[in-house]
Amino acid sequence: MDIKSFRYFISLARHRSFTKAAKECSVTQTAMSIHISKLEEKLNFKLFSRNSRNVVLTEAGAHFLVHAKRMLEEYEQAVAESYNISLGYDGRLLVGASNFPDAICIIDYIKAFHRKYPNILVETVTETEVNEPDGFRDLELDVAVCLPYELQADPDIDVIPLVRRPLRFVVSADHPLADKQKLNPKDLAGEKIFVLQLTRFRNTSDRVSQEWLMSGIDTSQLIEVDDFDDILILASSGLGVGALPYYLTDTSNSRFVVLDLDGMAPYADLALAYLRDSQNPALQLFLEVVQEMRKE
């Protein structure tokens, strides 16, 4: 029983068509049929029931499919890890972020990178300085999740957009706006709106101010605070409305309600930044993983 047969079996199970499976595996339908028949002979049970119109997994075939996928995945991981060991891949990758909420956007990339290159040490730094060119260099980072507008102005730093999502609004459960399905900009008139402090990042602050104005909200209502926790505390206490990135509002809490703006809401942008002339091989491998995952 070889890995090739597993690939053919999984492809046929997915497409339920010898024609499509053969095309995906770059073989003839005859070769595909022979491999499946030989696999069934070795297993001593039928994987598929066939008729003139389609191919359907048998009950035994469906059960075997679950294990075949897992075995193929483990095989591919073993090959990748062993190959890396044979090449001597090792090293260090230093990843920066302002805070854990921002780092959420890169966690899946780090996990995939570690699976592929387990011998490369990944270390992390959480500092607001990652959003500034000088801070990025002083921290000696290889790559960072950042607010893009400061770093992309530096000719030596490349920036890859990661996420662009509208801000959501948080009010206390007993706030007059809590019962609304969506907020209208007029609903926020006269409200204090707590936002993350960005004035030290001039380019970002200017961009965000433009987006607030385009959303029909007066920027004089904005009150900057030091971190996301402060926004939640103040909004939950009924002192105003909090504005947070979407990835911080996917939670259930009886003390506050999360609302969306009806219309164009201000956006929260995050990007991946790195020095374009970096000589760290680990960075290049990490960027390859990111590019592969973004294609999926």
mmCIF file of C-alpha atoms in Angstrom:
data_model
loop_
_atom_site.group_PDB
_atom_site.id
_atom_site.type_symbol
_atom_site.label_atom_id
_atom_site.label_comp_id
_atom_site.label_asym_id
_atom_site.label_seq_id
_atom_site.Cartn_x
_atom_site.Cartn_y
_atom_site.Cartn_z
ATOM 1 C CA MET A 1 0.000 0.000 0.000
ATOM 2 C CA ASP A 2 1.667 3.243 -1.108
ATOM 3 C CA ILE A 3 1.082 6.933 -0.513
ATOM 4 C CA LYS A 4 0.158 7.476 -4.142
ATOM 5 C CA SER A 5 -2.828 5.149 -3.743
ATOM 6 C CA PHE A 6 -3.942 7.131 -0.695
ATOM 7 C CA ARG A 7 -3.805 10.365 -2.705
ATOM 8 C CA TYR A 8 -5.838 8.830 -5.522
ATOM 9 C CA PHE A 9 -8.385 7.425 -3.084
ATOM 10 C CA ILE A 10 -8.834 10.756 -1.283
ATOM 11 C CA SER A 11 -9.160 12.623 -4.584
ATOM 12 C CA LEU A 12 -11.779 10.190 -5.899
ATOM 13 C CA ALA A 13 -13.698 10.385 -2.617
ATOM 14 C CA ARG A 14 -13.736 14.180 -2.897
ATOM 15 C CA HIS A 15 -14.772 14.439 -6.549
ATOM 16 C CA ARG A 16 -16.881 11.247 -6.838
ATOM 17 C CA SER A 17 -15.763 11.185 -10.437
ATOM 18 C CA PHE A 18 -12.936 9.224 -12.045
ATOM 19 C CA THR A 19 -12.615 11.934 -14.695
ATOM 20 C CA LYS A 20 -12.152 14.789 -12.208
ATOM 21 C CA ALA A 21 -9.957 12.780 -9.844
ATOM 22 C CA ALA A 22 -7.706 11.607 -12.672
ATOM 23 C CA LYS A 23 -7.347 15.185 -13.901
ATOM 24 C CA GLU A 24 -6.455 16.423 -10.421
ATOM 25 C CA CYS A 25 -3.849 13.679 -9.990
ATOM 26 C CA SER A 26 -2.489 14.096 -13.544
ATOM 27 C CA VAL A 27 -3.080 10.460 -14.524
ATOM 28 C CA THR A 28 -5.377 8.694 -16.963
ATOM 29 C CA GLN A 29 -8.764 7.403 -15.852
ATOM 30 C CA THR A 30 -7.505 3.889 -16.534
ATOM 31 C CA ALA A 31 -4.516 4.343 -14.223
ATOM 32 C CA MET A 32 -6.775 5.832 -11.557
ATOM 33 C CA SER A 33 -9.173 2.873 -11.809
ATOM 34 C CA ILE A 34 -6.318 0.354 -11.583
ATOM 35 C CA HIS A 35 -4.864 1.983 -8.461
ATOM 36 C CA ILE A 36 -8.242 2.039 -6.719
ATOM 37 C CA SER A 37 -8.941 -1.597 -7.625
ATOM 38 C CA LYS A 38 -5.524 -2.703 -6.344
ATOM 39 C CA LEU A 39 -6.053 -0.751 -3.135
ATOM 40 C CA GLU A 40 -9.405 -2.468 -2.591
ATOM 41 C CA GLU A 41 -7.758 -5.841 -3.204
ATOM 42 C CA LYS A 42 -5.089 -5.141 -0.583
ATOM 43 C CA LEU A 43 -7.674 -3.926 1.914
ATOM 44 C CA ASN A 44 -10.017 -6.815 1.167
ATOM 45 C CA PHE A 45 -13.093 -4.570 1.161
ATOM 46 C CA LYS A 46 -14.793 -2.208 -1.268
ATOM 47 C CA LEU A 47 -14.121 1.502 -0.928
ATOM 48 C CA PHE A 48 -16.650 2.635 -3.520
ATOM 49 C CA SER A 49 -19.868 1.475 -5.069
ATOM 50 C CA ARG A 50 -19.924 2.303 -8.762
ATOM 51 C CA ASN A 51 -22.715 2.774 -11.260
ATOM 52 C CA SER A 52 -22.996 4.348 -14.686
ATOM 53 C CA ARG A 53 -23.478 7.838 -13.304
ATOM 54 C CA ASN A 54 -21.301 8.313 -10.242
ATOM 55 C CA VAL A 55 -18.990 6.862 -7.614
ATOM 56 C CA VAL A 56 -20.130 6.679 -3.984
ATOM 57 C CA LEU A 57 -18.166 5.756 -0.872
ATOM 58 C CA THR A 58 -19.242 2.583 0.870
ATOM 59 C CA GLU A 59 -19.721 2.716 4.630
ATOM 60 C CA ALA A 60 -16.320 1.065 5.058
ATOM 61 C CA GLY A 61 -14.825 3.493 2.533
ATOM 62 C CA ALA A 62 -16.152 6.510 4.422
ATOM 63 C CA HIS A 63 -14.628 5.207 7.641
ATOM 64 C CA PHE A 64 -11.310 4.488 5.936
ATOM 65 C CA LEU A 65 -11.279 7.981 4.389
ATOM 66 C CA VAL A 66 -11.040 9.632 7.811
ATOM 67 C CA HIS A 67 -7.968 7.586 8.700
ATOM 68 C CA ALA A 68 -6.427 7.886 5.232
ATOM 69 C CA LYS A 69 -6.526 11.684 5.416
ATOM 70 C CA ARG A 70 -4.879 11.639 8.819
ATOM 71 C CA MET A 71 -2.199 9.162 7.714
ATOM 72 C CA LEU A 72 -1.423 11.225 4.601
ATOM 73 C CA GLU A 73 -1.162 14.408 6.654
ATOM 74 C CA GLU A 74 1.161 12.718 9.158
ATOM 75 C CA TYR A 75 3.259 11.312 6.330
ATOM 76 C CA GLU A 76 3.630 14.715 4.672
ATOM 77 C CA GLN A 77 4.511 16.340 7.983
ATOM 78 C CA ALA A 78 7.090 13.637 8.714
ATOM 79 C CA VAL A 79 8.653 14.112 5.281
ATOM 80 C CA ALA A 80 8.755 17.906 5.667
ATOM 81 C CA GLU A 81 10.289 17.734 9.137
ATOM 82 C CA SER A 82 12.840 15.094 8.137
ATOM 83 C CA TYR A 83 13.766 17.040 5.009
ATOM 84 C CA ASN A 84 14.346 20.179 7.051
ATOM 85 C CA ILE A 85 16.522 18.241 9.487
ATOM 86 C CA SER A 86 18.544 16.832 6.594
ATOM 87 C CA LEU A 87 19.138 20.376 5.319
ATOM 88 C CA GLY A 88 20.069 21.572 8.764
ATOM 89 C CA TYR A 89 17.333 24.207 8.954
ATOM 90 C CA ASP A 90 17.629 25.982 12.259
ATOM 91 C CA GLY A 91 17.876 29.556 13.421
ATOM 92 C CA ARG A 92 15.712 32.190 15.067
ATOM 93 C CA LEU A 93 12.745 34.334 14.079
ATOM 94 C CA LEU A 94 11.812 37.335 16.230
ATOM 95 C CA VAL A 95 8.164 38.357 15.811
ATOM 96 C CA GLY A 96 6.774 41.615 17.169
ATOM 97 C CA ALA A 97 3.288 42.924 17.943
ATOM 98 C CA SER A 98 1.793 45.813 19.900
ATOM 99 C CA ASN A 99 -0.282 43.479 22.031
ATOM 100 C CA PHE A 100 -1.876 40.047 22.065
ATOM 101 C CA PRO A 101 -5.088 41.140 20.271
ATOM 102 C CA ASP A 102 -3.030 42.346 17.315
ATOM 103 C CA ALA A 103 -0.936 39.168 17.408
ATOM 104 C CA ILE A 104 -4.095 37.082 16.898
ATOM 105 C CA CYS A 105 -3.807 37.918 13.195
ATOM 106 C CA ILE A 106 -0.458 36.154 12.894
ATOM 107 C CA ILE A 107 -0.888 33.153 15.200
ATOM 108 C CA ASP A 108 -2.021 30.777 12.443
ATOM 109 C CA TYR A 109 1.019 31.730 10.366
ATOM 110 C CA ILE A 110 3.352 31.070 13.304
ATOM 111 C CA LYS A 111 1.723 27.692 13.950
ATOM 112 C CA ALA A 112 2.099 26.643 10.320
ATOM 113 C CA PHE A 113 5.687 27.893 10.243
ATOM 114 C CA HIS A 114 6.581 25.930 13.372
ATOM 115 C CA ARG A 115 5.030 22.758 11.970
ATOM 116 C CA LYS A 116 7.095 23.101 8.823
ATOM 117 C CA TYR A 117 10.332 24.268 10.461
ATOM 118 C CA PRO A 118 10.329 22.919 14.037
ATOM 119 C CA ASN A 119 14.065 23.543 14.482
ATOM 120 C CA ILE A 120 13.734 27.291 14.017
ATOM 121 C CA LEU A 121 13.250 29.071 17.335
ATOM 122 C CA VAL A 122 10.357 31.553 17.267
ATOM 123 C CA GLU A 123 10.432 34.327 19.870
ATOM 124 C CA THR A 124 7.935 37.158 20.369
ATOM 125 C CA VAL A 125 8.041 40.743 21.592
ATOM 126 C CA THR A 126 5.006 42.873 22.511
ATOM 127 C CA GLU A 127 5.787 46.587 22.402
ATOM 128 C CA THR A 128 3.932 49.528 20.874
ATOM 129 C CA GLU A 129 7.253 50.558 19.310
ATOM 130 C CA VAL A 130 6.757 47.891 16.626
ATOM 131 C CA ASN A 131 4.514 50.414 14.854
ATOM 132 C CA GLU A 132 7.373 52.883 14.312
ATOM 133 C CA PRO A 133 10.360 52.460 11.959
ATOM 134 C CA ASP A 134 12.917 53.357 14.641
ATOM 135 C CA GLY A 135 11.239 51.099 17.177
ATOM 136 C CA PHE A 136 11.093 48.254 14.684
ATOM 137 C CA ARG A 137 14.855 48.531 14.147
ATOM 138 C CA ASP A 138 15.733 49.073 17.818
ATOM 139 C CA LEU A 139 13.874 45.888 18.761
ATOM 140 C CA GLU A 140 15.829 44.055 16.036
ATOM 141 C CA LEU A 141 12.639 42.429 14.778
ATOM 142 C CA ASP A 142 12.486 40.118 11.807
ATOM 143 C CA VAL A 143 8.768 40.642 11.253
ATOM 144 C CA ALA A 144 5.911 42.368 13.059
ATOM 145 C CA VAL A 145 2.157 42.786 13.080
ATOM 146 C CA CYS A 146 1.711 46.525 12.915
ATOM 147 C CA LEU A 147 -0.368 49.548 12.086
ATOM 148 C CA PRO A 148 0.750 49.930 8.471
ATOM 149 C CA TYR A 149 0.822 53.665 7.883
ATOM 150 C CA GLU A 150 4.006 54.525 9.781
ATOM 151 C CA LEU A 151 6.146 51.648 8.568
ATOM 152 C CA GLN A 152 5.056 51.735 4.929
ATOM 153 C CA ALA A 153 6.452 55.266 4.699
ATOM 154 C CA ASP A 154 9.934 53.838 5.319
ATOM 155 C CA PRO A 155 11.667 52.864 2.043
ATOM 156 C CA ASP A 156 13.569 50.023 3.734
ATOM 157 C CA ILE A 157 10.483 48.293 5.136
ATOM 158 C CA ASP A 158 8.020 46.180 3.176
ATOM 159 C CA VAL A 159 4.427 45.933 4.363
ATOM 160 C CA ILE A 160 1.937 43.168 3.560
ATOM 161 C CA PRO A 161 -1.731 43.966 4.391
ATOM 162 C CA LEU A 162 -3.221 41.385 6.767
ATOM 163 C CA VAL A 163 -6.693 42.460 7.818
ATOM 164 C CA ARG A 164 -9.021 45.380 7.185
ATOM 165 C CA ARG A 165 -12.203 45.205 9.185
ATOM 166 C CA PRO A 166 -14.767 47.778 10.345
ATOM 167 C CA LEU A 167 -14.701 48.875 13.953
ATOM 168 C CA ARG A 168 -17.569 47.722 16.136
ATOM 169 C CA PHE A 169 -19.163 49.647 18.970
ATOM 170 C CA VAL A 170 -19.593 48.591 22.585
ATOM 171 C CA VAL A 171 -22.159 50.012 25.010
ATOM 172 C CA SER A 172 -23.212 48.965 28.495
ATOM 173 C CA ALA A 173 -26.158 46.578 28.677
ATOM 174 C CA ASP A 174 -28.381 49.319 30.143
ATOM 175 C CA HIS A 175 -27.290 52.039 27.706
ATOM 176 C CA PRO A 176 -30.147 53.683 25.717
ATOM 177 C CA LEU A 177 -28.562 52.391 22.483
ATOM 178 C CA ALA A 178 -28.238 48.793 23.688
ATOM 179 C CA ASP A 179 -31.561 47.684 22.166
ATOM 180 C CA LYS A 180 -30.755 48.861 18.655
ATOM 181 C CA GLN A 181 -30.039 46.385 15.871
ATOM 182 C CA LYS A 182 -27.555 48.760 14.240
ATOM 183 C CA LEU A 183 -26.237 52.210 14.987
ATOM 184 C CA ASN A 184 -26.766 55.253 12.809
ATOM 185 C CA PRO A 185 -24.076 57.950 13.008
ATOM 186 C CA LYS A 186 -26.801 60.282 14.308
ATOM 187 C CA ASP A 187 -27.342 57.894 17.245
ATOM 188 C CA LEU A 188 -23.824 58.680 18.397
ATOM 189 C CA ALA A 189 -24.286 62.454 18.406
ATOM 190 C CA GLY A 190 -23.261 63.820 21.794
ATOM 191 C CA GLU A 191 -21.784 60.499 22.933
ATOM 192 C CA LYS A 192 -18.260 60.134 24.208
ATOM 193 C CA ILE A 193 -16.524 57.568 22.011
ATOM 194 C CA PHE A 194 -13.540 55.829 23.578
ATOM 195 C CA VAL A 195 -10.835 54.871 21.085
ATOM 196 C CA LEU A 196 -7.274 53.604 21.252
ATOM 197 C CA GLN A 197 -4.633 56.310 21.616
ATOM 198 C CA LEU A 198 -2.970 56.822 18.222
ATOM 199 C CA THR A 199 -1.744 60.431 18.263
ATOM 200 C CA ARG A 200 1.895 59.337 18.588
ATOM 201 C CA PHE A 201 1.492 57.633 15.203
ATOM 202 C CA ARG A 202 0.893 60.648 12.993
ATOM 203 C CA ASN A 203 0.182 58.904 9.681
ATOM 204 C CA THR A 204 -2.161 56.424 11.319
ATOM 205 C CA SER A 205 -3.929 59.120 13.325
ATOM 206 C CA ASP A 206 -4.521 61.223 10.202
ATOM 207 C CA ARG A 207 -5.873 58.228 8.277
ATOM 208 C CA VAL A 208 -8.190 57.164 11.087
ATOM 209 C CA SER A 209 -9.493 60.721 11.530
ATOM 210 C CA GLN A 210 -10.422 60.796 7.839
ATOM 211 C CA GLU A 211 -12.318 57.541 8.193
ATOM 212 C CA TRP A 212 -14.276 58.810 11.189
ATOM 213 C CA LEU A 213 -15.276 61.907 9.240
ATOM 214 C CA MET A 214 -16.263 59.793 6.215
ATOM 215 C CA SER A 215 -18.469 57.764 8.549
ATOM 216 C CA GLY A 216 -20.319 60.918 9.558
ATOM 217 C CA ILE A 217 -18.973 61.015 13.115
ATOM 218 C CA ASP A 218 -17.491 64.158 14.655
ATOM 219 C CA THR A 219 -13.887 63.494 15.710
ATOM 220 C CA SER A 220 -14.300 65.906 18.642
ATOM 221 C CA GLN A 221 -16.335 63.132 20.301
ATOM 222 C CA LEU A 222 -13.335 60.799 20.354
ATOM 223 C CA ILE A 223 -11.563 60.255 23.650
ATOM 224 C CA GLU A 224 -8.253 58.413 23.420
ATOM 225 C CA VAL A 225 -7.280 55.843 26.053
ATOM 226 C CA ASP A 226 -4.163 53.744 26.501
ATOM 227 C CA ASP A 227 -5.371 50.242 25.729
ATOM 228 C CA PHE A 228 -8.311 48.084 24.676
ATOM 229 C CA ASP A 229 -9.097 47.022 28.246
ATOM 230 C CA ASP A 230 -9.716 50.651 29.192
ATOM 231 C CA ILE A 231 -12.179 50.981 26.319
ATOM 232 C CA LEU A 232 -14.167 47.967 27.513
ATOM 233 C CA ILE A 233 -14.144 49.107 31.140
ATOM 234 C CA LEU A 234 -15.314 52.639 30.356
ATOM 235 C CA ALA A 235 -17.991 51.539 27.878
ATOM 236 C CA SER A 236 -19.272 48.740 30.135
ATOM 237 C CA SER A 237 -19.541 51.254 32.969
ATOM 238 C CA GLY A 238 -21.917 53.371 30.898
ATOM 239 C CA LEU A 239 -19.544 56.307 30.534
ATOM 240 C CA GLY A 240 -19.789 56.348 26.757
ATOM 241 C CA VAL A 241 -19.397 54.187 23.671
ATOM 242 C CA GLY A 242 -16.329 52.066 22.960
ATOM 243 C CA ALA A 243 -14.905 51.502 19.479
ATOM 244 C CA LEU A 244 -12.980 48.259 19.033
ATOM 245 C CA PRO A 245 -11.612 46.088 16.220
ATOM 246 C CA TYR A 246 -13.938 43.232 15.261
ATOM 247 C CA TYR A 247 -11.583 40.552 16.630
ATOM 248 C CA LEU A 248 -11.973 41.951 20.164
ATOM 249 C CA THR A 249 -15.765 41.905 20.162
ATOM 250 C CA ASP A 250 -16.393 38.243 19.361
ATOM 251 C CA THR A 251 -17.389 37.464 22.908
ATOM 252 C CA SER A 252 -20.435 37.113 25.096
ATOM 253 C CA ASN A 253 -20.720 39.270 28.205
ATOM 254 C CA SER A 254 -23.833 40.342 30.054
ATOM 255 C CA ARG A 255 -22.325 43.711 30.957
ATOM 256 C CA PHE A 256 -22.038 45.101 27.441
ATOM 257 C CA VAL A 257 -23.614 44.903 23.984
ATOM 258 C CA VAL A 258 -21.744 44.964 20.668
ATOM 259 C CA LEU A 259 -23.268 46.942 17.783
ATOM 260 C CA ASP A 260 -22.358 47.594 14.154
ATOM 261 C CA LEU A 261 -22.613 50.916 12.381
ATOM 262 C CA ASP A 262 -25.195 51.113 9.608
ATOM 263 C CA GLY A 263 -23.147 52.435 6.713
ATOM 264 C CA MET A 264 -19.432 52.958 6.302
ATOM 265 C CA ALA A 265 -17.721 52.354 9.637
ATOM 266 C CA PRO A 266 -14.131 53.380 10.405
ATOM 267 C CA TYR A 267 -11.667 50.583 9.732
ATOM 268 C CA ALA A 268 -8.941 48.899 11.737
ATOM 269 C CA ASP A 269 -5.979 47.967 9.547
ATOM 270 C CA LEU A 270 -3.164 45.605 10.457
ATOM 271 C CA ALA A 271 -0.234 44.551 8.324
ATOM 272 C CA LEU A 272 2.896 42.423 8.355
ATOM 273 C CA ALA A 273 6.165 44.376 8.173
ATOM 274 C CA TYR A 274 9.772 43.305 7.636
ATOM 275 C CA LEU A 275 13.084 44.776 6.497
ATOM 276 C CA ARG A 276 13.376 44.128 2.777
ATOM 277 C CA ASP A 277 17.161 43.656 2.913
ATOM 278 C CA SER A 278 17.059 41.209 5.838
ATOM 279 C CA GLN A 279 19.632 38.433 5.551
ATOM 280 C CA ASN A 280 17.861 36.107 7.987
ATOM 281 C CA PRO A 281 16.974 32.887 6.089
ATOM 282 C CA ALA A 282 14.264 32.161 8.673
ATOM 283 C CA LEU A 283 12.410 35.322 7.622
ATOM 284 C CA GLN A 284 12.362 34.244 3.988
ATOM 285 C CA LEU A 285 10.995 30.841 4.976
ATOM 286 C CA PHE A 286 8.341 32.511 7.140
ATOM 287 C CA LEU A 287 7.263 34.808 4.306
ATOM 288 C CA GLU A 288 6.946 31.782 2.013
ATOM 289 C CA VAL A 289 4.602 30.149 4.537
ATOM 290 C CA VAL A 290 2.533 33.343 4.735
ATOM 291 C CA GLN A 291 2.267 33.571 0.949
ATOM 292 C CA GLU A 292 1.241 29.920 0.646
ATOM 293 C CA MET A 293 -1.483 30.285 3.274
ATOM 294 C CA ARG A 294 -2.836 33.495 1.752
ATOM 295 C CA LYS A 295 -3.313 31.697 -1.569
ATOM 296 C CA GLU A 296 -5.588 29.089 0.041
#
